[in-house]
Amino acid sequence: MLEGFSKFLKGLDRRVKVAIVGTGMQNWSQQLNTQYNQLYARDLGAEYVELGLLNSITAAINSIVSVPIGWATEKYAVKKVMLFGLACAAVSATIFALAGNWWVLILAFTIGGMVRIMPLTDIIFITVTDPQQRATVMSVSRVVWGGLNVFAPMTAALIVASFGGINAQGIRPLYCIQLISAVCVFLFLARKLEPLPSHANREKDRPDSKGPSLIQDFRELFKGEKWLKRWIALRITMQFGMGLSMPFAPLWIVNVKGATPYILGTMGTASVIMSLFLHIPAGRLADKIGRKNVFFLLRPILYLGTF
């Protein structure tokens, strides 16, 4: 089994390997402060209403920005968009680290959420991997990232505890680490990641090409795609339900239950370990019975975990 897995890894495209490493490094740094963002905003003066406003404004702006970002990814080089996303992550981390008031975090959250690296990494997997191996490759990548992320929550707990506890002073160093990581990953991908064939370049090679059009492309995408429309509606419903409670979970755990940084770290580590053990079996199952069937099979388990 190990021999077959080793052979599978060696057979992967070099771009897949580079993307897994780079995205893993970035995910690890982001995992450091996942449990502390709302606590940080609260210590900078945001009350519960302001926290809700912060989340709403950020979500609205990111939803609007995601459309042109997704279109640009489709039309231009994925590598360029990934580097742009890492630059945004570096700027966002800088704003977080220097913030003195909670309202400054609106800009930090917005810039940091403009481009998400993981979906771009999945585009690389889909582009250079055989269809029958895609779900397995994605699962392997999640296991690698999960292996790194296992250490992130407790690392964050040690840093926060060492610098003053769960307050702005103790949490601020996490964003400094995130800034350093974003810069390092940017330089790594800029040098090591070979670009994918650009759809925009293929369009320019056509004699009748008139250049890309955002509105026209989305109109063609949605025309007759009833399943795509249904999927988008389903995702909106799911995200709305999760978005109501998840941002306030760390506040409830700390302020009501009295959690320490080490308890938060233990909870985060347990979550990552569970995900780590389930990703590869889920990926292999998806390759066998279909992604849709696995989605409906596992989604109820995810929601049960929120109660």
mmCIF file of C-alpha atoms in Angstrom:
data_model
loop_
_atom_site.group_PDB
_atom_site.id
_atom_site.type_symbol
_atom_site.label_atom_id
_atom_site.label_comp_id
_atom_site.label_asym_id
_atom_site.label_seq_id
_atom_site.Cartn_x
_atom_site.Cartn_y
_atom_site.Cartn_z
ATOM 1 C CA MET A 1 0.000 0.000 0.000
ATOM 2 C CA LEU A 2 2.794 2.411 0.939
ATOM 3 C CA GLU A 3 4.692 1.484 -2.202
ATOM 4 C CA GLY A 4 1.664 2.230 -4.349
ATOM 5 C CA PHE A 5 1.085 5.542 -2.590
ATOM 6 C CA SER A 6 4.737 6.506 -3.053
ATOM 7 C CA LYS A 7 4.482 5.682 -6.751
ATOM 8 C CA PHE A 8 1.323 7.784 -6.970
ATOM 9 C CA LEU A 9 3.091 10.797 -5.430
ATOM 10 C CA LYS A 10 6.090 10.482 -7.731
ATOM 11 C CA GLY A 11 3.789 10.411 -10.745
ATOM 12 C CA LEU A 12 2.162 13.741 -9.888
ATOM 13 C CA ASP A 13 2.795 16.775 -12.046
ATOM 14 C CA ARG A 14 5.486 19.075 -10.616
ATOM 15 C CA ARG A 15 2.981 21.946 -10.519
ATOM 16 C CA VAL A 16 0.733 19.881 -8.260
ATOM 17 C CA LYS A 17 3.593 19.253 -5.820
ATOM 18 C CA VAL A 18 4.630 22.919 -5.762
ATOM 19 C CA ALA A 19 1.032 24.040 -5.269
ATOM 20 C CA ILE A 20 0.532 21.593 -2.398
ATOM 21 C CA VAL A 21 3.650 22.860 -0.603
ATOM 22 C CA GLY A 22 2.934 26.556 -1.151
ATOM 23 C CA THR A 23 -0.730 26.350 -0.227
ATOM 24 C CA GLY A 24 0.124 24.214 2.793
ATOM 25 C CA MET A 25 2.489 26.876 4.114
ATOM 26 C CA GLN A 26 -0.122 29.598 3.601
ATOM 27 C CA ASN A 27 -2.930 27.558 5.160
ATOM 28 C CA TRP A 28 -0.778 26.876 8.216
ATOM 29 C CA SER A 29 -0.196 30.579 8.852
ATOM 30 C CA GLN A 30 -3.893 31.361 8.392
ATOM 31 C CA GLN A 31 -4.852 28.549 10.735
ATOM 32 C CA LEU A 32 -2.866 30.269 13.485
ATOM 33 C CA ASN A 33 -5.360 33.112 13.886
ATOM 34 C CA THR A 34 -8.609 31.471 12.759
ATOM 35 C CA GLN A 35 -9.867 31.169 16.338
ATOM 36 C CA TYR A 36 -8.657 34.622 17.355
ATOM 37 C CA ASN A 37 -9.914 37.060 14.693
ATOM 38 C CA GLN A 38 -13.199 37.860 16.442
ATOM 39 C CA LEU A 39 -11.519 37.941 19.846
ATOM 40 C CA TYR A 40 -8.977 40.388 18.461
ATOM 41 C CA ALA A 41 -11.710 42.650 17.072
ATOM 42 C CA ARG A 42 -13.572 42.508 20.379
ATOM 43 C CA ASP A 43 -10.492 43.568 22.315
ATOM 44 C CA LEU A 44 -10.046 46.488 19.916
ATOM 45 C CA GLY A 45 -13.462 47.806 20.917
ATOM 46 C CA ALA A 46 -16.017 46.011 18.780
ATOM 47 C CA GLU A 47 -19.236 44.989 20.537
ATOM 48 C CA TYR A 48 -21.490 42.210 19.280
ATOM 49 C CA VAL A 49 -23.413 44.534 16.944
ATOM 50 C CA GLU A 50 -20.160 45.874 15.504
ATOM 51 C CA LEU A 51 -18.890 42.318 15.045
ATOM 52 C CA GLY A 52 -22.027 41.439 13.106
ATOM 53 C CA LEU A 53 -21.632 44.585 11.026
ATOM 54 C CA LEU A 54 -17.975 43.727 10.420
ATOM 55 C CA ASN A 55 -18.868 40.245 9.189
ATOM 56 C CA SER A 56 -21.738 41.496 7.027
ATOM 57 C CA ILE A 57 -19.738 44.233 5.311
ATOM 58 C CA THR A 58 -16.831 41.894 4.693
ATOM 59 C CA ALA A 59 -19.066 39.157 3.272
ATOM 60 C CA ALA A 60 -20.929 41.586 1.009
ATOM 61 C CA ILE A 61 -17.774 43.151 -0.435
ATOM 62 C CA ASN A 62 -16.059 39.797 -0.912
ATOM 63 C CA SER A 63 -19.140 38.410 -2.671
ATOM 64 C CA ILE A 64 -19.075 41.293 -5.133
ATOM 65 C CA VAL A 65 -15.324 41.049 -5.689
ATOM 66 C CA SER A 66 -15.384 37.258 -6.141
ATOM 67 C CA VAL A 67 -17.185 37.566 -9.489
ATOM 68 C CA PRO A 68 -14.477 39.548 -11.329
ATOM 69 C CA ILE A 69 -11.762 37.592 -9.507
ATOM 70 C CA GLY A 70 -13.251 34.295 -10.690
ATOM 71 C CA TRP A 71 -13.614 35.641 -14.217
ATOM 72 C CA ALA A 72 -10.001 36.859 -14.206
ATOM 73 C CA THR A 73 -8.874 33.408 -13.067
ATOM 74 C CA GLU A 74 -10.725 31.837 -15.968
ATOM 75 C CA LYS A 75 -9.371 34.299 -18.520
ATOM 76 C CA TYR A 76 -5.837 34.846 -17.306
ATOM 77 C CA ALA A 77 -3.051 32.852 -15.676
ATOM 78 C CA VAL A 78 -3.966 31.091 -12.432
ATOM 79 C CA LYS A 79 -0.445 31.726 -11.151
ATOM 80 C CA LYS A 80 -0.858 35.498 -11.478
ATOM 81 C CA VAL A 81 -4.128 35.436 -9.543
ATOM 82 C CA MET A 82 -2.548 33.271 -6.825
ATOM 83 C CA LEU A 83 0.326 35.731 -6.456
ATOM 84 C CA PHE A 84 -2.159 38.582 -6.316
ATOM 85 C CA GLY A 85 -4.016 36.729 -3.559
ATOM 86 C CA LEU A 86 -0.830 36.237 -1.571
ATOM 87 C CA ALA A 87 -0.018 39.934 -1.934
ATOM 88 C CA CYS A 88 -3.500 40.701 -0.575
ATOM 89 C CA ALA A 89 -2.878 38.308 2.324
ATOM 90 C CA ALA A 90 0.357 40.126 3.154
ATOM 91 C CA VAL A 91 -1.368 43.530 3.093
ATOM 92 C CA SER A 92 -4.230 42.185 5.223
ATOM 93 C CA ALA A 93 -1.830 40.723 7.799
ATOM 94 C CA THR A 94 0.005 44.056 7.966
ATOM 95 C CA ILE A 95 -3.232 45.934 8.673
ATOM 96 C CA PHE A 96 -4.187 43.399 11.352
ATOM 97 C CA ALA A 97 -0.789 43.690 13.020
ATOM 98 C CA LEU A 98 -0.900 47.501 13.097
ATOM 99 C CA ALA A 99 -4.614 47.965 13.850
ATOM 100 C CA GLY A 100 -5.519 50.178 16.785
ATOM 101 C CA ASN A 101 -9.315 50.248 16.279
ATOM 102 C CA TRP A 102 -11.808 47.586 15.282
ATOM 103 C CA TRP A 103 -13.164 49.465 12.238
ATOM 104 C CA VAL A 104 -9.740 49.252 10.576
ATOM 105 C CA LEU A 105 -10.277 45.501 10.444
ATOM 106 C CA ILE A 106 -13.032 45.956 7.851
ATOM 107 C CA LEU A 107 -10.312 46.755 5.339
ATOM 108 C CA ALA A 108 -8.116 43.911 6.587
ATOM 109 C CA PHE A 109 -10.893 41.303 6.376
ATOM 110 C CA THR A 110 -11.964 42.563 2.949
ATOM 111 C CA ILE A 111 -8.506 42.551 1.385
ATOM 112 C CA GLY A 112 -7.612 39.228 2.968
ATOM 113 C CA GLY A 113 -10.760 37.559 1.633
ATOM 114 C CA MET A 114 -10.599 38.890 -1.928
ATOM 115 C CA VAL A 115 -8.707 35.897 -3.316
ATOM 116 C CA ARG A 116 -8.816 32.458 -1.739
ATOM 117 C CA ILE A 117 -5.778 30.346 -2.520
ATOM 118 C CA MET A 118 -7.285 26.883 -2.019
ATOM 119 C CA PRO A 119 -9.828 27.037 -4.908
ATOM 120 C CA LEU A 120 -7.040 28.258 -7.198
ATOM 121 C CA THR A 121 -4.914 25.309 -6.110
ATOM 122 C CA ASP A 122 -7.801 22.985 -6.942
ATOM 123 C CA ILE A 123 -7.895 24.497 -10.447
ATOM 124 C CA ILE A 124 -4.268 23.426 -10.870
ATOM 125 C CA PHE A 125 -5.152 19.916 -9.693
ATOM 126 C CA ILE A 126 -8.101 19.680 -12.091
ATOM 127 C CA THR A 127 -6.116 21.035 -15.039
ATOM 128 C CA VAL A 128 -3.073 18.755 -14.838
ATOM 129 C CA THR A 129 -4.562 15.598 -13.258
ATOM 130 C CA ASP A 130 -6.454 12.750 -14.906
ATOM 131 C CA PRO A 131 -10.218 12.831 -14.144
ATOM 132 C CA GLN A 132 -10.186 9.487 -12.327
ATOM 133 C CA GLN A 133 -7.501 10.738 -9.938
ATOM 134 C CA ARG A 134 -8.729 14.251 -9.178
ATOM 135 C CA ALA A 135 -10.679 13.539 -6.013
ATOM 136 C CA THR A 136 -7.820 11.424 -4.678
ATOM 137 C CA VAL A 137 -5.265 14.164 -5.412
ATOM 138 C CA MET A 138 -7.447 16.713 -3.638
ATOM 139 C CA SER A 139 -7.800 14.384 -0.666
ATOM 140 C CA VAL A 140 -4.041 13.816 -0.504
ATOM 141 C CA SER A 141 -3.482 17.565 -0.564
ATOM 142 C CA ARG A 142 -5.912 18.018 2.325
ATOM 143 C CA VAL A 143 -4.094 15.358 4.308
ATOM 144 C CA VAL A 144 -0.746 17.093 3.742
ATOM 145 C CA TRP A 145 -2.244 20.446 4.729
ATOM 146 C CA GLY A 146 -3.985 18.857 7.678
ATOM 147 C CA GLY A 147 -0.703 17.352 8.833
ATOM 148 C CA LEU A 148 0.787 20.843 8.929
ATOM 149 C CA ASN A 149 -2.313 22.390 10.477
ATOM 150 C CA VAL A 150 -2.299 19.911 13.364
ATOM 151 C CA PHE A 151 0.507 21.962 14.893
ATOM 152 C CA ALA A 152 -0.996 25.390 14.161
ATOM 153 C CA PRO A 153 -3.590 25.676 16.989
ATOM 154 C CA MET A 154 -1.178 24.725 19.771
ATOM 155 C CA THR A 155 1.564 26.879 18.251
ATOM 156 C CA ALA A 156 -0.871 29.792 18.307
ATOM 157 C CA ALA A 157 -1.818 28.970 21.901
ATOM 158 C CA LEU A 158 1.834 29.048 23.011
ATOM 159 C CA ILE A 159 2.417 32.376 21.247
ATOM 160 C CA VAL A 160 -0.744 34.014 22.613
ATOM 161 C CA ALA A 161 -0.045 32.783 26.156
ATOM 162 C CA SER A 162 3.558 33.985 25.969
ATOM 163 C CA PHE A 163 2.648 37.491 24.798
ATOM 164 C CA GLY A 164 -0.092 38.291 27.290
ATOM 165 C CA GLY A 165 -3.053 35.927 26.836
ATOM 166 C CA ILE A 166 -6.277 36.322 24.873
ATOM 167 C CA ASN A 167 -6.140 40.040 24.185
ATOM 168 C CA ALA A 168 -4.902 42.317 21.402
ATOM 169 C CA GLN A 169 -1.339 42.286 22.714
ATOM 170 C CA GLY A 170 -1.191 38.502 22.878
ATOM 171 C CA ILE A 171 -2.892 37.897 19.527
ATOM 172 C CA ARG A 172 -1.045 40.526 17.467
ATOM 173 C CA PRO A 173 2.155 38.431 16.950
ATOM 174 C CA LEU A 174 0.095 35.843 15.029
ATOM 175 C CA TYR A 175 -0.497 38.363 12.260
ATOM 176 C CA CYS A 176 3.210 39.161 12.096
ATOM 177 C CA ILE A 177 3.880 35.468 11.465
ATOM 178 C CA GLN A 178 1.134 35.421 8.841
ATOM 179 C CA LEU A 179 2.778 38.365 7.073
ATOM 180 C CA ILE A 180 6.168 36.629 6.953
ATOM 181 C CA SER A 181 4.536 33.428 5.672
ATOM 182 C CA ALA A 182 2.620 35.223 2.906
ATOM 183 C CA VAL A 183 5.808 36.899 1.660
ATOM 184 C CA CYS A 184 7.748 33.610 1.716
ATOM 185 C CA VAL A 185 5.003 31.707 -0.130
ATOM 186 C CA PHE A 186 4.732 34.514 -2.696
ATOM 187 C CA LEU A 187 8.454 34.258 -3.469
ATOM 188 C CA PHE A 188 8.320 30.440 -3.511
ATOM 189 C CA LEU A 189 5.425 30.225 -5.980
ATOM 190 C CA ALA A 190 6.751 33.065 -8.126
ATOM 191 C CA ARG A 191 9.951 31.083 -8.650
ATOM 192 C CA LYS A 192 8.852 27.435 -8.575
ATOM 193 C CA LEU A 193 5.291 27.291 -9.958
ATOM 194 C CA GLU A 194 5.168 26.842 -13.706
ATOM 195 C CA PRO A 195 2.181 28.669 -15.254
ATOM 196 C CA LEU A 196 -0.787 26.805 -16.667
ATOM 197 C CA PRO A 197 -1.975 27.387 -20.239
ATOM 198 C CA SER A 198 -3.970 30.626 -20.173
ATOM 199 C CA HIS A 199 -7.465 30.557 -21.598
ATOM 200 C CA ALA A 200 -7.061 34.203 -22.471
ATOM 201 C CA ASN A 201 -4.017 33.446 -24.614
ATOM 202 C CA ARG A 202 -5.920 30.778 -26.512
ATOM 203 C CA GLU A 203 -8.717 33.229 -27.140
ATOM 204 C CA LYS A 204 -6.282 35.795 -28.536
ATOM 205 C CA ASP A 205 -4.947 33.224 -31.003
ATOM 206 C CA ARG A 206 -8.353 32.993 -32.663
ATOM 207 C CA PRO A 207 -8.700 35.277 -35.699
ATOM 208 C CA ASP A 208 -12.259 36.246 -34.806
ATOM 209 C CA SER A 209 -11.505 36.902 -31.133
ATOM 210 C CA LYS A 210 -12.775 40.247 -29.850
ATOM 211 C CA GLY A 211 -11.349 39.929 -26.368
ATOM 212 C CA PRO A 212 -12.895 38.754 -23.106
ATOM 213 C CA SER A 213 -16.235 40.079 -21.869
ATOM 214 C CA LEU A 214 -17.252 39.621 -18.241
ATOM 215 C CA ILE A 215 -21.016 39.954 -18.768
ATOM 216 C CA GLN A 216 -21.068 37.856 -21.915
ATOM 217 C CA ASP A 217 -19.033 35.062 -20.353
ATOM 218 C CA PHE A 218 -21.314 34.805 -17.295
ATOM 219 C CA ARG A 219 -24.395 34.914 -19.489
ATOM 220 C CA GLU A 220 -23.072 31.977 -21.509
ATOM 221 C CA LEU A 221 -22.074 30.150 -18.338
ATOM 222 C CA PHE A 222 -25.543 30.290 -16.783
ATOM 223 C CA LYS A 223 -27.475 29.777 -20.012
ATOM 224 C CA GLY A 224 -29.194 26.423 -19.720
ATOM 225 C CA GLU A 225 -27.107 25.354 -16.714
ATOM 226 C CA LYS A 226 -29.970 24.589 -14.333
ATOM 227 C CA TRP A 227 -27.822 22.357 -12.108
ATOM 228 C CA LEU A 228 -25.254 25.113 -11.683
ATOM 229 C CA LYS A 229 -27.995 27.524 -10.613
ATOM 230 C CA ARG A 230 -29.329 25.005 -8.123
ATOM 231 C CA TRP A 231 -25.859 24.394 -6.720
ATOM 232 C CA ILE A 232 -25.277 28.118 -6.212
ATOM 233 C CA ALA A 233 -28.633 28.457 -4.455
ATOM 234 C CA LEU A 234 -27.770 25.497 -2.215
ATOM 235 C CA ARG A 235 -24.377 26.946 -1.334
ATOM 236 C CA ILE A 236 -25.907 30.316 -0.462
ATOM 237 C CA THR A 237 -28.376 28.635 1.891
ATOM 238 C CA MET A 238 -25.640 26.575 3.530
ATOM 239 C CA GLN A 239 -23.281 29.499 3.993
ATOM 240 C CA PHE A 240 -26.034 31.671 5.452
ATOM 241 C CA GLY A 241 -26.767 29.150 8.166
ATOM 242 C CA MET A 242 -23.121 28.607 9.023
ATOM 243 C CA GLY A 243 -22.389 32.330 8.920
ATOM 244 C CA LEU A 244 -24.961 33.103 11.612
ATOM 245 C CA SER A 245 -23.168 31.250 14.383
ATOM 246 C CA MET A 246 -19.602 30.346 13.447
ATOM 247 C CA PRO A 247 -18.047 33.850 13.762
ATOM 248 C CA PHE A 248 -19.268 34.088 17.365
ATOM 249 C CA ALA A 249 -18.190 30.601 18.461
ATOM 250 C CA PRO A 250 -14.754 31.660 19.799
ATOM 251 C CA LEU A 251 -16.360 34.512 21.776
ATOM 252 C CA TRP A 252 -18.837 32.114 23.360
ATOM 253 C CA ILE A 253 -16.115 29.580 24.171
ATOM 254 C CA VAL A 254 -13.859 32.190 25.797
ATOM 255 C CA ASN A 255 -16.323 34.616 27.417
ATOM 256 C CA VAL A 256 -18.980 32.126 28.527
ATOM 257 C CA LYS A 257 -17.060 28.895 29.021
ATOM 258 C CA GLY A 258 -13.803 30.508 30.138
ATOM 259 C CA ALA A 259 -11.527 28.801 27.636
ATOM 260 C CA THR A 260 -7.796 29.485 27.788
ATOM 261 C CA PRO A 261 -5.462 29.641 24.754
ATOM 262 C CA TYR A 262 -4.502 26.027 25.400
ATOM 263 C CA ILE A 263 -8.125 24.859 25.400
ATOM 264 C CA LEU A 264 -8.688 26.676 22.098
ATOM 265 C CA GLY A 265 -5.533 25.040 20.779
ATOM 266 C CA THR A 266 -6.690 21.590 21.865
ATOM 267 C CA MET A 267 -10.074 22.062 20.200
ATOM 268 C CA GLY A 268 -8.471 23.260 16.968
ATOM 269 C CA THR A 269 -6.022 20.362 16.938
ATOM 270 C CA ALA A 270 -8.793 17.798 17.493
ATOM 271 C CA SER A 271 -10.780 19.285 14.608
ATOM 272 C CA VAL A 272 -7.815 19.104 12.239
ATOM 273 C CA ILE A 273 -6.976 15.516 13.230
ATOM 274 C CA MET A 274 -10.532 14.337 12.561
ATOM 275 C CA SER A 275 -10.487 16.005 9.163
ATOM 276 C CA LEU A 276 -7.068 14.527 8.459
ATOM 277 C CA PHE A 277 -8.233 10.954 8.959
ATOM 278 C CA LEU A 278 -11.371 11.361 6.844
ATOM 279 C CA HIS A 279 -10.081 13.162 3.729
ATOM 280 C CA ILE A 280 -8.424 10.313 1.809
ATOM 281 C CA PRO A 281 -11.244 7.764 2.443
ATOM 282 C CA ALA A 282 -13.770 10.410 1.370
ATOM 283 C CA GLY A 283 -11.778 11.185 -1.770
ATOM 284 C CA ARG A 284 -11.492 7.540 -2.765
ATOM 285 C CA LEU A 285 -15.188 7.051 -2.090
ATOM 286 C CA ALA A 286 -15.982 10.051 -4.311
ATOM 287 C CA ASP A 287 -13.925 8.555 -7.149
ATOM 288 C CA LYS A 288 -15.939 5.337 -6.851
ATOM 289 C CA ILE A 289 -19.549 6.397 -6.193
ATOM 290 C CA GLY A 290 -19.507 10.008 -7.375
ATOM 291 C CA ARG A 291 -18.902 13.385 -5.765
ATOM 292 C CA LYS A 292 -22.592 14.234 -5.498
ATOM 293 C CA ASN A 293 -23.385 11.061 -3.560
ATOM 294 C CA VAL A 294 -20.500 11.631 -1.140
ATOM 295 C CA PHE A 295 -21.563 15.249 -0.639
ATOM 296 C CA PHE A 296 -25.085 14.272 0.449
ATOM 297 C CA LEU A 297 -23.708 11.410 2.523
ATOM 298 C CA LEU A 298 -21.240 13.487 4.565
ATOM 299 C CA ARG A 299 -22.901 16.902 4.710
ATOM 300 C CA PRO A 300 -25.361 15.939 7.534
ATOM 301 C CA ILE A 301 -22.390 14.828 9.666
ATOM 302 C CA LEU A 302 -20.846 18.274 9.319
ATOM 303 C CA TYR A 303 -24.000 19.982 10.522
ATOM 304 C CA LEU A 304 -24.367 17.601 13.473
ATOM 305 C CA GLY A 305 -20.913 18.735 14.584
ATOM 306 C CA THR A 306 -22.162 22.306 15.016
ATOM 307 C CA PHE A 307 -24.699 21.434 17.727
#
